[in-house]
Coordinates of C-alpha atoms and ligand atoms in Angstrom, one line a residue:
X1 CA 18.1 -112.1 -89.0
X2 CA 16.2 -112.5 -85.7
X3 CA 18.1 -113.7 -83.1
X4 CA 19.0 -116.8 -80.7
X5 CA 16.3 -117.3 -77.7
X6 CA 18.7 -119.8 -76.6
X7 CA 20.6 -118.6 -74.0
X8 CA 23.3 -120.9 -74.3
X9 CA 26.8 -121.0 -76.2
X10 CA 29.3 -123.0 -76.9
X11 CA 33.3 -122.4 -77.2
X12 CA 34.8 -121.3 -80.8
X13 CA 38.7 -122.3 -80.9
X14 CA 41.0 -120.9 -82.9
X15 CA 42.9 -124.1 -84.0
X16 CA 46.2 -122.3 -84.1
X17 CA 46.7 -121.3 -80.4
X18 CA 43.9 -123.4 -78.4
X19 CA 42.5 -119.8 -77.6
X20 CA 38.8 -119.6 -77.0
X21 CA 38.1 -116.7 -79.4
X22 CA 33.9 -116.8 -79.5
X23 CA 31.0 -117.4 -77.3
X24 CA 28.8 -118.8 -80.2
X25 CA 25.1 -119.3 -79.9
X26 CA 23.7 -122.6 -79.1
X27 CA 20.7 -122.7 -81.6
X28 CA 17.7 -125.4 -80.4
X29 CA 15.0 -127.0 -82.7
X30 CA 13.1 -124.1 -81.4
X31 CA 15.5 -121.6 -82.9
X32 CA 16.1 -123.3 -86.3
X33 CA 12.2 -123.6 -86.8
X34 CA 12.0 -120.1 -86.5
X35 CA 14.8 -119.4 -88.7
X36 CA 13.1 -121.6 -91.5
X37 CA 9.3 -119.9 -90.6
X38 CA 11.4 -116.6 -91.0
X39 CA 12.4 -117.3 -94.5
X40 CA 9.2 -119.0 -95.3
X41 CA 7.4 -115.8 -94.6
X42 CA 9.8 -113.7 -96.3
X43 CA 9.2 -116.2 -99.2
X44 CA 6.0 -116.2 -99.3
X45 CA 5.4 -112.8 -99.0
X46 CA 7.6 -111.9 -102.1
X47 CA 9.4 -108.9 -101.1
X48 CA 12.6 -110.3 -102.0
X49 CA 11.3 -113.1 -104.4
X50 CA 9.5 -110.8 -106.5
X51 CA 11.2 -108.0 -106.6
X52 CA 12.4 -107.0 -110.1
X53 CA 15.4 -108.8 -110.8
X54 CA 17.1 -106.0 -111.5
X55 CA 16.9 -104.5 -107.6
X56 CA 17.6 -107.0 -106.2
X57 CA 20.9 -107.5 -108.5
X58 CA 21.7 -104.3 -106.9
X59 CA 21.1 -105.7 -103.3
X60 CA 23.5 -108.7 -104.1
X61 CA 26.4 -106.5 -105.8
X62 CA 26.4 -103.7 -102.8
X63 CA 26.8 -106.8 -100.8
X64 CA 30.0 -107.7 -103.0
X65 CA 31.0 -104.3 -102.3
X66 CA 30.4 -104.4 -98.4
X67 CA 32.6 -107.7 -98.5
X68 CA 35.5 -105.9 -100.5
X69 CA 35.7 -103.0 -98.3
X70 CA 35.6 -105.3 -95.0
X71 CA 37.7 -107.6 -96.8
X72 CA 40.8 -107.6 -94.0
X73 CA 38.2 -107.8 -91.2
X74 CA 37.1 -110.7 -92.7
X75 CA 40.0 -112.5 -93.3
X76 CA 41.1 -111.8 -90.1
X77 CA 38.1 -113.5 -88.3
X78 CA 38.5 -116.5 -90.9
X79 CA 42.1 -117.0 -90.1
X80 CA 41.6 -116.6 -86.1
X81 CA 38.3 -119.2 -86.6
X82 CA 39.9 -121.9 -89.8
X83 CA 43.2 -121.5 -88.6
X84 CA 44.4 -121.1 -92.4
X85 CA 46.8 -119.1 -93.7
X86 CA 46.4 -115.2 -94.2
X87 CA 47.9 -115.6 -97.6
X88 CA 45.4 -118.2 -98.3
X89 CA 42.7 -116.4 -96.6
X90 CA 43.2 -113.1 -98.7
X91 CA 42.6 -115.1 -101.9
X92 CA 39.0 -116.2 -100.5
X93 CA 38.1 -112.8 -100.2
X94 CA 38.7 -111.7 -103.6
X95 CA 37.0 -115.1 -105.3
X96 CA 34.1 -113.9 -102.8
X97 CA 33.6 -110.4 -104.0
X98 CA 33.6 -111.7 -107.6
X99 CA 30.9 -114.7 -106.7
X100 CA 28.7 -112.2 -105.7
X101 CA 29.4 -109.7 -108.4
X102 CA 29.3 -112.4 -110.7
X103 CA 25.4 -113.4 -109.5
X104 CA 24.6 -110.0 -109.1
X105 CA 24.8 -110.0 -113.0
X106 CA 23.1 -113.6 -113.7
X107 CA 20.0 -112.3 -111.6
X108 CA 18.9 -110.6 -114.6
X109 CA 19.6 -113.2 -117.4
X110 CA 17.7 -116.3 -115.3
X111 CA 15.9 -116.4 -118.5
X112 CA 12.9 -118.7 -119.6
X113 CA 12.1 -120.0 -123.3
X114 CA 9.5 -119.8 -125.6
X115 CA 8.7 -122.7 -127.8
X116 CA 8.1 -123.6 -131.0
X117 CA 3.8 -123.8 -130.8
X118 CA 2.7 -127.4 -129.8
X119 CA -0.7 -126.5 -131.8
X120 CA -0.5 -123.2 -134.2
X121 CA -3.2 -121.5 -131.9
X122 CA -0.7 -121.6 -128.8
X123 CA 2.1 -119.6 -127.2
X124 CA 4.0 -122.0 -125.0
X125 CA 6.7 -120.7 -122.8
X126 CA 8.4 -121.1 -120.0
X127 CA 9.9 -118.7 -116.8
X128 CA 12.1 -119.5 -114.1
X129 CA 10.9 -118.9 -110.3
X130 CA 12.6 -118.9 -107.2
X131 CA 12.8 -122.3 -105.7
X132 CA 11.6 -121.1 -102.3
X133 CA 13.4 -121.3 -98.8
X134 CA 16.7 -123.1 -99.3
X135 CA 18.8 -124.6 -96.7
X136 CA 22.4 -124.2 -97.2
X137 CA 24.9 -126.3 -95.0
X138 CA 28.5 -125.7 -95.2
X139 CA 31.8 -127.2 -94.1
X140 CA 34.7 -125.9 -91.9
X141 CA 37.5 -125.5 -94.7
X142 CA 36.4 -122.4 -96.7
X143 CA 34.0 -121.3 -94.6
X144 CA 32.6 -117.9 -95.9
X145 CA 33.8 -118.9 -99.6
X146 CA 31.5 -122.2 -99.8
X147 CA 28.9 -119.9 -98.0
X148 CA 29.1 -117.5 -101.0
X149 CA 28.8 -120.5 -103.3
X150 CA 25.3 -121.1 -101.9
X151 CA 24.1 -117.4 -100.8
X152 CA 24.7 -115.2 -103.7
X153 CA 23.1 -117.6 -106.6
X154 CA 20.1 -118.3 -103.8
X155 CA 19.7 -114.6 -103.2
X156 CA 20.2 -113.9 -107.0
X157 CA 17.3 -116.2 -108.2
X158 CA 14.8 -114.8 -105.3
X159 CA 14.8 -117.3 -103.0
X160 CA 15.5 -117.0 -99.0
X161 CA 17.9 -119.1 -96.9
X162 CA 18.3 -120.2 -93.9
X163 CA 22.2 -120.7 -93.8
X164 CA 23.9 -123.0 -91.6
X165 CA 27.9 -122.9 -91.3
X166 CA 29.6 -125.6 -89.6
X167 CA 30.0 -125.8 -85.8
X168 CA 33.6 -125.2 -85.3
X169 CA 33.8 -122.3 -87.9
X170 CA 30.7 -119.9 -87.7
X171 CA 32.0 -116.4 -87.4
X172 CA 31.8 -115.1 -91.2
X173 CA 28.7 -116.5 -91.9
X174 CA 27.3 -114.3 -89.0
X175 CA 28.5 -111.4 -90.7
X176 CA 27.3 -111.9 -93.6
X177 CA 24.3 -112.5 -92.1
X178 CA 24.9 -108.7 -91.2
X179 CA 26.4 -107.4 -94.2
X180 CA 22.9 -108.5 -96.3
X181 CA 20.8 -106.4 -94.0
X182 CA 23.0 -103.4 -94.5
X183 CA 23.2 -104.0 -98.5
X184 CA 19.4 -104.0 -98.1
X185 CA 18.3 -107.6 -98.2
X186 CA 15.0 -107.6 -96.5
X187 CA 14.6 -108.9 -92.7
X188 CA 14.0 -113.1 -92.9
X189 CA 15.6 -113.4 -96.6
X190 CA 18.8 -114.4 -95.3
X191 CA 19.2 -116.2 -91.4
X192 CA 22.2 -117.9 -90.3
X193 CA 22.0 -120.6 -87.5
X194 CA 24.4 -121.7 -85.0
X195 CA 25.3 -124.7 -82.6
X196 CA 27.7 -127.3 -81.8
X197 CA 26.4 -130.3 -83.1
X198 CA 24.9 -133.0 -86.1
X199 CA 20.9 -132.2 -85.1
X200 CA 20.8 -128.6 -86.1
X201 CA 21.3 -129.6 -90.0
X202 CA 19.3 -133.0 -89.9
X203 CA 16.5 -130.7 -88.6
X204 CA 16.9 -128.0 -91.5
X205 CA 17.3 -131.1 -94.1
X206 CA 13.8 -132.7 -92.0
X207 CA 11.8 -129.2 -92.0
X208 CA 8.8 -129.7 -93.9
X209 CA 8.6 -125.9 -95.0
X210 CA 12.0 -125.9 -96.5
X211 CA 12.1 -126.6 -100.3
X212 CA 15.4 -127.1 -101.4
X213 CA 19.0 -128.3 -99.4
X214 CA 22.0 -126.8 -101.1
X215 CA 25.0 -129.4 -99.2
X216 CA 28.9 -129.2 -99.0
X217 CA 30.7 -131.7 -97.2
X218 CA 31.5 -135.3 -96.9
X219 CA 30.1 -137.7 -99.0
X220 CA 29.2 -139.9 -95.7
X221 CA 27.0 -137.2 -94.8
X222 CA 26.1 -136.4 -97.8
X223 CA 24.5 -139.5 -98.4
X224 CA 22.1 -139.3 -95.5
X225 CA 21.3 -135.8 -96.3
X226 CA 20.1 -137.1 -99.9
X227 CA 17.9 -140.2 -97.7
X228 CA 16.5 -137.7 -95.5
X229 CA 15.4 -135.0 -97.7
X230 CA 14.1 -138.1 -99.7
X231 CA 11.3 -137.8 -97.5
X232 CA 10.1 -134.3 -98.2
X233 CA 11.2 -134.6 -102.1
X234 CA 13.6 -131.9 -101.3
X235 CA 16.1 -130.8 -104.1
X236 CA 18.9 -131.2 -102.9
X237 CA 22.4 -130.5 -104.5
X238 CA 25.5 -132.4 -102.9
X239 CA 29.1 -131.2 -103.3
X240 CA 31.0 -134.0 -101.4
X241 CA 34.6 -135.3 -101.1
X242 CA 37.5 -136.1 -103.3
X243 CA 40.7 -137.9 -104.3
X244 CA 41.8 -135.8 -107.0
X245 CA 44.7 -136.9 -109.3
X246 CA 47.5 -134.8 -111.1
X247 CA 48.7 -136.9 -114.0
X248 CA 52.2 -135.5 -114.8
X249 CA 53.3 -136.9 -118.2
X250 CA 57.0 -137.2 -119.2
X251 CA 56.0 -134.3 -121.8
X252 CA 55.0 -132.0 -119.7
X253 CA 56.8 -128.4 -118.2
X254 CA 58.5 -130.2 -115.1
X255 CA 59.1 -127.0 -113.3
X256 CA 55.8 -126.3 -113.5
X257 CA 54.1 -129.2 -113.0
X258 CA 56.2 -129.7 -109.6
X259 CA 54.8 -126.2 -108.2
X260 CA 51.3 -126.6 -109.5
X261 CA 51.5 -130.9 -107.3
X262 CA 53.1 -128.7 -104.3
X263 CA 50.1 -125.9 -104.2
X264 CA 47.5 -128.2 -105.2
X265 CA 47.9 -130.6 -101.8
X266 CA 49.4 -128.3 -99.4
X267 CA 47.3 -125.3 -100.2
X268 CA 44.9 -125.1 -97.2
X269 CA 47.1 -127.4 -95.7
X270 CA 45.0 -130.4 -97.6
X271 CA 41.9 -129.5 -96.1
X272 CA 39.9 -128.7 -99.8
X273 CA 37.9 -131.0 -101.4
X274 CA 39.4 -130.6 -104.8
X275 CA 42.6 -131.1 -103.3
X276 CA 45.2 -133.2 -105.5
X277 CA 46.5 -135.8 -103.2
X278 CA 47.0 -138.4 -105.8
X279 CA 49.9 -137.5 -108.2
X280 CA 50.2 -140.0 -111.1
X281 CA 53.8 -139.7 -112.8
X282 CA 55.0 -141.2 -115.7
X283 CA 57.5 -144.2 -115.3
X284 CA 60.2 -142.6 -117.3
X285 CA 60.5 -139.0 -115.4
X286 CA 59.0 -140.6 -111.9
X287 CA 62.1 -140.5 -110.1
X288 CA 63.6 -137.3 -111.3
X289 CA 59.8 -135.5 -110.5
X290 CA 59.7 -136.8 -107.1
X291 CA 62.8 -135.9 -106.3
X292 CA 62.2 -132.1 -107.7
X293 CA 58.6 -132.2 -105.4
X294 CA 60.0 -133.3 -102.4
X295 CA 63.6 -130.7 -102.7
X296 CA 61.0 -127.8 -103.6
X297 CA 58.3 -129.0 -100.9
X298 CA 60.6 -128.8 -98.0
X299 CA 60.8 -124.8 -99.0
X300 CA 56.9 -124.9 -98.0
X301 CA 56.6 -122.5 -94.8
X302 CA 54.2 -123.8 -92.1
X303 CA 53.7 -121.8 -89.4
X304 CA 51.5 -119.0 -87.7
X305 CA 48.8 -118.5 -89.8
X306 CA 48.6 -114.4 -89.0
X307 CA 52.2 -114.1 -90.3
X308 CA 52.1 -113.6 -94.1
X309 CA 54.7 -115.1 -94.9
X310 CA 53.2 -118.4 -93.9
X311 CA 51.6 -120.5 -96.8
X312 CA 50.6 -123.5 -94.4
X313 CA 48.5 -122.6 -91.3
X314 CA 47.1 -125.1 -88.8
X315 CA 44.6 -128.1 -88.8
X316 CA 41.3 -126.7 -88.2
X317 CA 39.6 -129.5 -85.9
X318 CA 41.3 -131.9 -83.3
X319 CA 39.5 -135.0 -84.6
X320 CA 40.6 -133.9 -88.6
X321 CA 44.3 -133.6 -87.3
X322 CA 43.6 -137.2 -85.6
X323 CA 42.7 -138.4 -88.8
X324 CA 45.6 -137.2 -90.9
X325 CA 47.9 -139.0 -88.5
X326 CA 45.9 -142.3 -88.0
X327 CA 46.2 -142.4 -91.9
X328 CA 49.7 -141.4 -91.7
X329 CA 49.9 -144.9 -89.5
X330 CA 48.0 -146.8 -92.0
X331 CA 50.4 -145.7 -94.8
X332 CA 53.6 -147.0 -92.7
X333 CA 51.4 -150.1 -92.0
X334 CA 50.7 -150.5 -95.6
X335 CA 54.1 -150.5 -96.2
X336 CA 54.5 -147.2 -98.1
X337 CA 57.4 -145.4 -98.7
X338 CA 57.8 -141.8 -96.5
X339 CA 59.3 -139.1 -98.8
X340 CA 58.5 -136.6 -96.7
X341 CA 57.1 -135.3 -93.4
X342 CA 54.6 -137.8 -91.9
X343 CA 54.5 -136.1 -88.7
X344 CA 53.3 -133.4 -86.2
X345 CA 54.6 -129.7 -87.0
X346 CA 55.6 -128.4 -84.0
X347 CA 56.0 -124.6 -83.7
X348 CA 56.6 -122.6 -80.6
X349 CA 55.4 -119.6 -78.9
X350 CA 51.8 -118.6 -79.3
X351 CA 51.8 -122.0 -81.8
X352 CA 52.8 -123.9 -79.5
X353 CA 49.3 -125.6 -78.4
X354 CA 48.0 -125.3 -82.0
X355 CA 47.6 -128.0 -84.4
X356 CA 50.2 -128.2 -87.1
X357 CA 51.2 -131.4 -89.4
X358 CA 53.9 -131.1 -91.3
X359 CA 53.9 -131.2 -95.5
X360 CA 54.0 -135.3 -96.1
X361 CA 54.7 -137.3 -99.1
X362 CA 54.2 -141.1 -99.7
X363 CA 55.1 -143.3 -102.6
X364 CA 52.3 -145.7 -102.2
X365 CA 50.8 -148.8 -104.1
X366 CA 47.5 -147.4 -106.0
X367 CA 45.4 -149.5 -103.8
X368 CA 46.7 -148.4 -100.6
X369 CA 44.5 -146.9 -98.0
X370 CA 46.3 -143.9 -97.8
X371 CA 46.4 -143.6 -101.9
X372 CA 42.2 -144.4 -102.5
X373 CA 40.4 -142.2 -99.4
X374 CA 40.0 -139.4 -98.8
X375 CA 43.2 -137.9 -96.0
X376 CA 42.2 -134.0 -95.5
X377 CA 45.0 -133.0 -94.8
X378 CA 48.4 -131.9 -96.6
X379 CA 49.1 -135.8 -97.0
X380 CA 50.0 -136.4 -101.3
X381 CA 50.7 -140.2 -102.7
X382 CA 52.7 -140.5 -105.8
X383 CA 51.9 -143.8 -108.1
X384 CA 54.3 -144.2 -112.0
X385 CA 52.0 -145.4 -114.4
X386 CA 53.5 -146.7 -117.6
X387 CA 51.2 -145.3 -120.4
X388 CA 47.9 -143.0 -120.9
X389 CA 46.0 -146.0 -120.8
X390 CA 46.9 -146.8 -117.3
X391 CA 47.2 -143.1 -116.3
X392 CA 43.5 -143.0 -117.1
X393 CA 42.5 -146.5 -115.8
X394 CA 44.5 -145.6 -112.2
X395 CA 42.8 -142.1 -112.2
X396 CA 39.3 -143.3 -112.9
X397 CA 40.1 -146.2 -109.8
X398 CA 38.3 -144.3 -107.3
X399 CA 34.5 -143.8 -106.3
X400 CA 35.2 -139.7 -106.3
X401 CA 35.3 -137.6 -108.9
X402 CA 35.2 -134.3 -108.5
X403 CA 38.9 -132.7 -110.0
X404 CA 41.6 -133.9 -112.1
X405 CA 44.7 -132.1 -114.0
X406 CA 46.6 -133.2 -117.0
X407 CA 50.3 -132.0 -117.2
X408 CA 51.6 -132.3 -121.4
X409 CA 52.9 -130.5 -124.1
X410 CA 50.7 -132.3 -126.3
X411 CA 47.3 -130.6 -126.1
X412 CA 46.4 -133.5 -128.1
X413 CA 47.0 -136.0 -125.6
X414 CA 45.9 -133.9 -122.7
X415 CA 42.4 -133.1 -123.9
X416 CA 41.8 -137.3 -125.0
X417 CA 42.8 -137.5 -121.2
X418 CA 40.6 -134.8 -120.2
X419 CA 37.6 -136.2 -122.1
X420 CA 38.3 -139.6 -120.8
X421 CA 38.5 -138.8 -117.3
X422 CA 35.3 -139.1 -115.0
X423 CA 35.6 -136.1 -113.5
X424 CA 33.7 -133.1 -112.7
X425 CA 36.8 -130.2 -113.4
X426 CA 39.9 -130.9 -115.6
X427 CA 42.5 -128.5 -115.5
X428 CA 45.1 -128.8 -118.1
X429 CA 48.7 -127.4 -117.3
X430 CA 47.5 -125.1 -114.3
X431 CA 47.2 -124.8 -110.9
X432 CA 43.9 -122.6 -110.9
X433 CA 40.5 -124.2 -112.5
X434 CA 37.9 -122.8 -109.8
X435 CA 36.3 -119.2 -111.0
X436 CA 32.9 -117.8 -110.7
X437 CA 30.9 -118.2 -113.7
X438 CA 32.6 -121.8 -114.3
X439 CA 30.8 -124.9 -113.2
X440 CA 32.0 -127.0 -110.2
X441 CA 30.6 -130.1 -109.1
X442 CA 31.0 -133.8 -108.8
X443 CA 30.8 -137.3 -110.9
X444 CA 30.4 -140.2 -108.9
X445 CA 30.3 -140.1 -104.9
X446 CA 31.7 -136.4 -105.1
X447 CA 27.9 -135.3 -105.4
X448 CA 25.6 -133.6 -108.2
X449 CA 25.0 -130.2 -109.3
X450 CA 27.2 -127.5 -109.9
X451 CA 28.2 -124.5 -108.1
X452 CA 29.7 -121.3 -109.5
X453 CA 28.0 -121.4 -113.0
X454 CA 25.3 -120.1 -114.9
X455 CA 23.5 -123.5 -114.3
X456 CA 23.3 -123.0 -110.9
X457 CA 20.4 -120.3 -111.3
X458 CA 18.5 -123.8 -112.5
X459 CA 19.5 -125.0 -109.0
X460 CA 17.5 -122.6 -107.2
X461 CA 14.6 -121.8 -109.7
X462 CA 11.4 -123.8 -110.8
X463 CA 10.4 -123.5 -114.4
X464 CA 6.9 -122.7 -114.8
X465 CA 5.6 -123.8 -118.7
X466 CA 3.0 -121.2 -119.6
X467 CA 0.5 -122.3 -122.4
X468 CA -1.7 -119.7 -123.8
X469 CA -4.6 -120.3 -126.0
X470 CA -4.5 -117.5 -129.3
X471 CA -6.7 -118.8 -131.6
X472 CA -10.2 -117.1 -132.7
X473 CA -12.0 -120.1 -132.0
X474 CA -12.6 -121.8 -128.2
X475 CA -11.6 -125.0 -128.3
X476 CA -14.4 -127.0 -126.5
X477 CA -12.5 -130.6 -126.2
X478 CA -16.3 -132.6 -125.3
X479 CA -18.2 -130.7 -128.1
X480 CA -20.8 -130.2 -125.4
Ligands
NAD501 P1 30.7 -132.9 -92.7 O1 29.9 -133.7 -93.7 O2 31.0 -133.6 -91.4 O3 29.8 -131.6 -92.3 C1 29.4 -130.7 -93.3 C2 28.2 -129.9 -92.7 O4 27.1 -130.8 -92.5 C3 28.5 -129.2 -91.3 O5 27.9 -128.0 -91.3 C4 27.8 -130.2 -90.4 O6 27.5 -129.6 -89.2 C5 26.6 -130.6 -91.2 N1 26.0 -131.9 -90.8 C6 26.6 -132.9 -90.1 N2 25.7 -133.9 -90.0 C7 24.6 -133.6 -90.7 C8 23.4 -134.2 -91.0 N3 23.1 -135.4 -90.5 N4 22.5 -133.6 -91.7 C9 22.7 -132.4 -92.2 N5 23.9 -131.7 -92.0 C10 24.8 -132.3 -91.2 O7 31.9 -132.4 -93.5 P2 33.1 -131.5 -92.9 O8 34.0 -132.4 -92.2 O9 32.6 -130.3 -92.3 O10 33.9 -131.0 -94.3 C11 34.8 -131.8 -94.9 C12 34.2 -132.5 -96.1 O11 33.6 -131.6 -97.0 C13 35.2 -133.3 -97.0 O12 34.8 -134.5 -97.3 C14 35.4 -132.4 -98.2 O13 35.8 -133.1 -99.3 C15 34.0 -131.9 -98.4 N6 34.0 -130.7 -99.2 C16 33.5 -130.7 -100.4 C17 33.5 -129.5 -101.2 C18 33.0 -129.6 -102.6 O14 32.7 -128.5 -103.2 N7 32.8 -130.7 -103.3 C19 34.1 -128.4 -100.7 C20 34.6 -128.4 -99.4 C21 34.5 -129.5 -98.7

């Protein structure tokens, strides 16, 4: 990493007490085009990009193992910076350590093909090469997590990176920035870049000498990232928003279809993409299921995100929590019905400035503002559907489509659901569907490519076709 020349900084806030916890660097243009000149060197001068694949799935598991042993320190820092729960927190931590470990191992198996001979004199095949200098932009609500996403598959497949976290939540990614050095990534392989506002990733998306742009966060942004790195034929990969729906039918193992609706919106307090804030119930258990969710959900504990106990922590950013309650206003302007919550969290002592909403249900008509975009915060709509024809038609409603969950006893009907639903993960009677070494991505507006597979070394490798000639007679194509 080489450092800021800036000299300025800007304040980092931990969102849970209004406490200034950070001086952060205030990158410039100046800075970031070093950063990206950094990596482009290291690129080019293939220390890291071709070094046997093997080393450097060494490099990329000791840094697994540097993660795991500073694993509280870590959390820690992300709690004091996200202002999410510890609980929640200490779950990233272990799905990090295994991203890694898991592209530690796929660093060697980023295998080519050989082909059948196009002519019987040829050998054709084909090998995979690092992309080159990859700019990586992530979003506030799983900071060091999404960062892994991006990082370990980058640093797997040989390429460098010039990572940039977002404004308000920049503390891990600095020390993982830190931890790579120590596991032996080379200097310039991996740089991290700070600052407080929108240029600093419009300029690593514009920079001529970066080659690919590896994108999490809104589909808004999203879209101009894809228009501007248009311009440069950057690849680009785009994991964007969400309206995820649960569809609950009257089949299905109530008691645990209830939990898995309450974790799946009010875990990170709403503020994941794959969140499921649309729950779709069937007409004839719709009243007894809502009923259940909203009894079990007021048993949800919000509160100070250090004490574990707490499974709800605070709204990271003052203009996200503005949101959740400006759509909290549409909903009661749309007419729909509160079941629960709707309304600022207050806590007291330390959390007393901090910015806490409280868990909130709606029963809402399926074209309802509050029940089509996207909230980002712990903010859940419940719609009854009749049959699994509409079930499917009102899940399929909506220009995102990056999660979905089926809840039946009849694995019959829930995998014709699955297979009809335009969605990018489909989890079938659970709460979990987001591992290393199983794709993630988007359909629709929610983005393209996938993280977290083995497809994802395609995402940041070329493939080179290599034709060899093996016959005993040149060819000489003219005859002259
Ligand atoms: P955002 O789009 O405002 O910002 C994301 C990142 O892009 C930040 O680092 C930001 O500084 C940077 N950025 C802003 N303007 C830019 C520009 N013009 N060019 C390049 N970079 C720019 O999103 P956010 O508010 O930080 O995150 C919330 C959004 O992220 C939600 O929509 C959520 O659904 C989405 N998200 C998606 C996934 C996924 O895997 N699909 C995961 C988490 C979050």
């Amino acid at each position: 990493m080489t450092a800021t020349q800036s000299a300025s900084t800007y304040d980092d806030i931990n969102p849970a007490t209004g406490e200034v916890i950070a001086q952060v660097p205030e990158s410039t243009h100046d800075d970031l085009d070093r950063a990206v000149r950094a990596a482009r060197t290291a690129f080019d001068g293939g220390k890291w990009s071709q070094m046997a694949a093997s080393r450097r799935a060494k490099i990329v598991n000791k840094m697994a193992q540097l993660i795991a042993e500073r694993a509280n320190d870590l959390m820690l820092m992300e709690v004091r910076d996200n202002g999410k729960a510890i609980s929640t927190a200490k779950g990233e931590m272990g799905a990090i350590v295994d991203c890694f470990e898991f592209y530690a191992g796929a660093a060697t198996k980023n295998y080519g093909e050989t082909m059948p001979p196009p002519l019987p004199t040829y050998l054709a095949n084909t090998v995979r090469e690092p992309v080159g200098v990859v700019g990586a932009i992530i979003p506030w609500n799983f900071p060091l997590l999404l960062a892994s996403w991006k990082v370990a598959p980058a640093l797997a497949a040989g390429c460098t990176v010039v990572l940039k976290p977002a404004p308000s939540t920049p503390l891990t990614a600095l020390e993982l920035g830190k931890i790579a050095l120590e596991a032996g990534v080379p200097e310039g392989v991996l740089n991290v870049v700070t600052g407080s506002g929108r240029d600093l990733g419009q300029w690593l998306v514009e920079h001529p000498l970066v080659d690919k742009i590896a994108f999490t966060g809104s589909t808004a942004t999203g879209k101009l990232v894809a228009k501007t790195a248009a311009e440069t034929i950057k690849r680009v990969t785009l994991e964007l928003g969400g309206k995820s729906p649960s569809i609950v039918f009257d089949d299905a193992n109530l008691d645990a279809a209830v939990a898995a609706a309450i974790y799946g919106i009010y875990y990170n307090a709403g503020q994941a993409c794959e969140a499921r804030s649309r729950v779709l119930v069937q007409k004839s258990i719709y009243d007894r299921f809502v009923a259940s969710f909203v009894e079990r959900a007021r048993n949800v504990r919000v509160g100070d995100p250090e004490d574990p106990q707490t499974q709800v922590g605070a709204i990271t950013l003052p203009e996200q929590f503005e949101k959740i309650r400006s759509y909290c206003e549409i909903g009661a302007s749309e007419g729909a019905r509160v079941l629960l919550g709707g309304e600022r969290a207050k806590l007291d002592g330390r959390n007393a400035g901090g910015m806490f909403w409280s868990v909130t249900a709606y029963e809402a008509a399926p074209d309802a503002r509050i029940a089509r975009e996207e909230i980002f915060g712990p903010v859940v709509t419940f719609v009854p559907f009749a049959d699994e024809a509409e079930a499917i038609a009102l899940a399929n409603a909506s220009e995102y489509g990056l999660s979905a969950s089926v809840w039946s006893e009849n694995i019959g009907r829930a995998n014709r659901v699955a297979r009809a639903l335009r969605s990018g993960t489909v989890a079938i009677n659970t709460p979990y569907a987001v591992f290393p070494g199983v794709p993630f991505g988007g359909y629709k507006q929610s983005g393209y490519g996938r993280e977290l597979g083995m497809e994802t070394m395609k995402l940041y490798s070329e493939t080179k076709s290599v034709l060899t000639f093996i016959g005993e007679k040149p060819m000489n194509p003219f005859g002259v």
